[in-house]
């Protein structure tokens, strides 16, 4: 524990130097693990396929819900259709993204 003014000043300067060294180390490591363009395009393709599968599942759920409503009009089947149009539109936009950057 620093007791004099000079030792407190040295401790503060060393603390700031430690923070700066840690930030520089983190930045250099982040630069080393940057993805290549091939890896980026592969990730974009995987995300698009994932969005297509999600869109298919959402469409199946909506068709099943419609069928249940028609077959059992007076039942108390829980209908969870809040925001489904927004989710489907968002997923559909993700599936239609062009691969121009690849």
PDB file of C-alpha atoms in Angstrom:
ATOM      1  CA  UNK A   1       0.000   0.000   0.000  1.00  0.00           C
ATOM      2  CA  UNK A   2       1.578   3.291  -1.105  1.00  0.00           C
ATOM      3  CA  UNK A   3       2.002   5.758   1.735  1.00  0.00           C
ATOM      4  CA  UNK A   4       3.783   8.756   0.149  1.00  0.00           C
ATOM      5  CA  UNK A   5       2.554  11.040  -2.611  1.00  0.00           C
ATOM      6  CA  UNK A   6       5.249   9.844  -4.982  1.00  0.00           C
ATOM      7  CA  UNK A   7       4.439   6.175  -4.439  1.00  0.00           C
ATOM      8  CA  UNK A   8       0.735   6.882  -4.986  1.00  0.00           C
ATOM      9  CA  UNK A   9       1.559   8.660  -8.234  1.00  0.00           C
ATOM     10  CA  UNK A  10       3.692   5.725  -9.385  1.00  0.00           C
ATOM     11  CA  UNK A  11       0.889   3.303  -8.485  1.00  0.00           C
ATOM     12  CA  UNK A  12      -1.664   5.341 -10.473  1.00  0.00           C
ATOM     13  CA  UNK A  13       0.626   5.556 -13.507  1.00  0.00           C
ATOM     14  CA  UNK A  14       1.316   1.827 -13.378  1.00  0.00           C
ATOM     15  CA  UNK A  15      -2.415   1.078 -13.126  1.00  0.00           C
ATOM     16  CA  UNK A  16      -3.070   3.149 -16.254  1.00  0.00           C
ATOM     17  CA  UNK A  17      -0.145   1.465 -18.019  1.00  0.00           C
ATOM     18  CA  UNK A  18      -1.620  -1.939 -17.145  1.00  0.00           C
ATOM     19  CA  UNK A  19      -4.978  -0.970 -18.608  1.00  0.00           C
ATOM     20  CA  UNK A  20      -3.333   0.269 -21.802  1.00  0.00           C
ATOM     21  CA  UNK A  21      -1.236  -2.897 -22.187  1.00  0.00           C
ATOM     22  CA  UNK A  22      -4.320  -5.083 -21.694  1.00  0.00           C
ATOM     23  CA  UNK A  23      -6.236  -3.066 -24.310  1.00  0.00           C
ATOM     24  CA  UNK A  24      -3.397  -3.364 -26.821  1.00  0.00           C
ATOM     25  CA  UNK A  25      -3.127  -7.099 -26.229  1.00  0.00           C
ATOM     26  CA  UNK A  26      -6.858  -7.541 -26.754  1.00  0.00           C
ATOM     27  CA  UNK A  27      -6.795  -5.467 -29.952  1.00  0.00           C
ATOM     28  CA  UNK A  28      -3.886  -7.433 -31.393  1.00  0.00           C
ATOM     29  CA  UNK A  29      -5.558 -10.756 -30.640  1.00  0.00           C
ATOM     30  CA  UNK A  30      -8.815  -9.562 -32.217  1.00  0.00           C
ATOM     31  CA  UNK A  31      -6.908  -8.563 -35.339  1.00  0.00           C
ATOM     32  CA  UNK A  32      -5.288 -12.000 -35.559  1.00  0.00           C
ATOM     33  CA  UNK A  33      -8.608 -13.871 -35.526  1.00  0.00           C
ATOM     34  CA  UNK A  34     -10.305 -11.791 -38.229  1.00  0.00           C
ATOM     35  CA  UNK A  35     -12.254 -13.950 -40.689  1.00  0.00           C
ATOM     36  CA  UNK A  36     -11.192 -14.395 -44.292  1.00  0.00           C
ATOM     37  CA  UNK A  37     -13.614 -13.490 -47.116  1.00  0.00           C
ATOM     38  CA  UNK A  38     -14.216 -17.205 -47.784  1.00  0.00           C
ATOM     39  CA  UNK A  39     -15.199 -17.773 -44.171  1.00  0.00           C
ATOM     40  CA  UNK A  40     -17.483 -14.748 -44.229  1.00  0.00           C
ATOM     41  CA  UNK A  41     -19.275 -15.939 -47.354  1.00  0.00           C
ATOM     42  CA  UNK A  42     -19.672 -19.424 -45.891  1.00  0.00           C
ATOM     43  CA  UNK A  43     -21.210 -17.901 -42.770  1.00  0.00           C
ATOM     44  CA  UNK A  44     -23.636 -15.861 -44.883  1.00  0.00           C
ATOM     45  CA  UNK A  45     -24.696 -18.989 -46.778  1.00  0.00           C
ATOM     46  CA  UNK A  46     -25.248 -20.883 -43.516  1.00  0.00           C
ATOM     47  CA  UNK A  47     -27.315 -18.047 -42.056  1.00  0.00           C
ATOM     48  CA  UNK A  48     -29.468 -17.908 -45.190  1.00  0.00           C
ATOM     49  CA  UNK A  49     -30.103 -21.643 -45.051  1.00  0.00           C
ATOM     50  CA  UNK A  50     -30.938 -21.380 -41.357  1.00  0.00           C
ATOM     51  CA  UNK A  51     -33.446 -18.631 -42.185  1.00  0.00           C
ATOM     52  CA  UNK A  52     -35.025 -20.816 -44.892  1.00  0.00           C
ATOM     53  CA  UNK A  53     -35.518 -23.684 -42.435  1.00  0.00           C
ATOM     54  CA  UNK A  54     -36.988 -21.291 -39.888  1.00  0.00           C
ATOM     55  CA  UNK A  55     -39.394 -19.914 -42.504  1.00  0.00           C
ATOM     56  CA  UNK A  56     -40.506 -23.432 -43.383  1.00  0.00           C
ATOM     57  CA  UNK A  57     -41.175 -24.269 -39.723  1.00  0.00           C
ATOM     58  CA  UNK A  58     -43.114 -21.049 -39.216  1.00  0.00           C
ATOM     59  CA  UNK A  59     -45.232 -21.725 -42.284  1.00  0.00           C
ATOM     60  CA  UNK A  60     -45.964 -25.273 -41.091  1.00  0.00           C
ATOM     61  CA  UNK A  61     -47.048 -23.982 -37.679  1.00  0.00           C
ATOM     62  CA  UNK A  62     -49.351 -21.411 -39.276  1.00  0.00           C
ATOM     63  CA  UNK A  63     -50.944 -23.990 -41.582  1.00  0.00           C
ATOM     64  CA  UNK A  64     -51.446 -26.342 -38.638  1.00  0.00           C
ATOM     65  CA  UNK A  65     -53.039 -23.554 -36.607  1.00  0.00           C
ATOM     66  CA  UNK A  66     -55.366 -22.693 -39.499  1.00  0.00           C
ATOM     67  CA  UNK A  67     -56.346 -26.348 -39.884  1.00  0.00           C
ATOM     68  CA  UNK A  68     -57.101 -26.715 -36.173  1.00  0.00           C
ATOM     69  CA  UNK A  69     -59.235 -23.573 -36.205  1.00  0.00           C
ATOM     70  CA  UNK A  70     -61.252 -24.883 -39.141  1.00  0.00           C
ATOM     71  CA  UNK A  71     -61.629 -28.411 -37.778  1.00  0.00           C
ATOM     72  CA  UNK A  72     -62.356 -27.422 -34.172  1.00  0.00           C
ATOM     73  CA  UNK A  73     -63.986 -23.976 -34.301  1.00  0.00           C
ATOM     74  CA  UNK A  74     -65.327 -24.048 -30.726  1.00  0.00           C
ATOM     75  CA  UNK A  75     -62.359 -25.626 -28.981  1.00  0.00           C
ATOM     76  CA  UNK A  76     -60.107 -23.881 -26.542  1.00  0.00           C
ATOM     77  CA  UNK A  77     -56.917 -24.564 -28.431  1.00  0.00           C
ATOM     78  CA  UNK A  78     -54.326 -22.003 -27.432  1.00  0.00           C
ATOM     79  CA  UNK A  79     -53.639 -19.683 -30.327  1.00  0.00           C
ATOM     80  CA  UNK A  80     -50.209 -18.123 -30.184  1.00  0.00           C
ATOM     81  CA  UNK A  81     -50.243 -15.975 -33.300  1.00  0.00           C
ATOM     82  CA  UNK A  82     -49.053 -12.715 -31.816  1.00  0.00           C
ATOM     83  CA  UNK A  83     -46.581 -11.100 -34.181  1.00  0.00           C
ATOM     84  CA  UNK A  84     -46.401 -14.052 -36.557  1.00  0.00           C
ATOM     85  CA  UNK A  85     -46.684 -11.885 -39.676  1.00  0.00           C
ATOM     86  CA  UNK A  86     -43.756  -9.765 -38.591  1.00  0.00           C
ATOM     87  CA  UNK A  87     -41.630 -12.837 -37.815  1.00  0.00           C
ATOM     88  CA  UNK A  88     -42.432 -14.446 -41.161  1.00  0.00           C
ATOM     89  CA  UNK A  89     -41.672 -11.253 -43.114  1.00  0.00           C
ATOM     90  CA  UNK A  90     -38.384 -10.790 -41.280  1.00  0.00           C
ATOM     91  CA  UNK A  91     -37.344 -14.391 -41.922  1.00  0.00           C
ATOM     92  CA  UNK A  92     -38.408 -14.181 -45.561  1.00  0.00           C
ATOM     93  CA  UNK A  93     -36.253 -11.090 -46.068  1.00  0.00           C
ATOM     94  CA  UNK A  94     -33.306 -12.971 -44.570  1.00  0.00           C
ATOM     95  CA  UNK A  95     -33.793 -15.838 -47.031  1.00  0.00           C
ATOM     96  CA  UNK A  96     -33.873 -13.500 -50.006  1.00  0.00           C
ATOM     97  CA  UNK A  97     -30.607 -11.730 -49.266  1.00  0.00           C
ATOM     98  CA  UNK A  98     -28.366 -11.564 -52.267  1.00  0.00           C
ATOM     99  CA  UNK A  99     -24.863 -12.941 -52.057  1.00  0.00           C
ATOM    100  CA  UNK A 100     -23.202  -9.927 -53.741  1.00  0.00           C
ATOM    101  CA  UNK A 101     -20.471  -9.632 -51.139  1.00  0.00           C
ATOM    102  CA  UNK A 102     -19.308 -13.210 -51.600  1.00  0.00           C
TER     103      UNK A 102
END
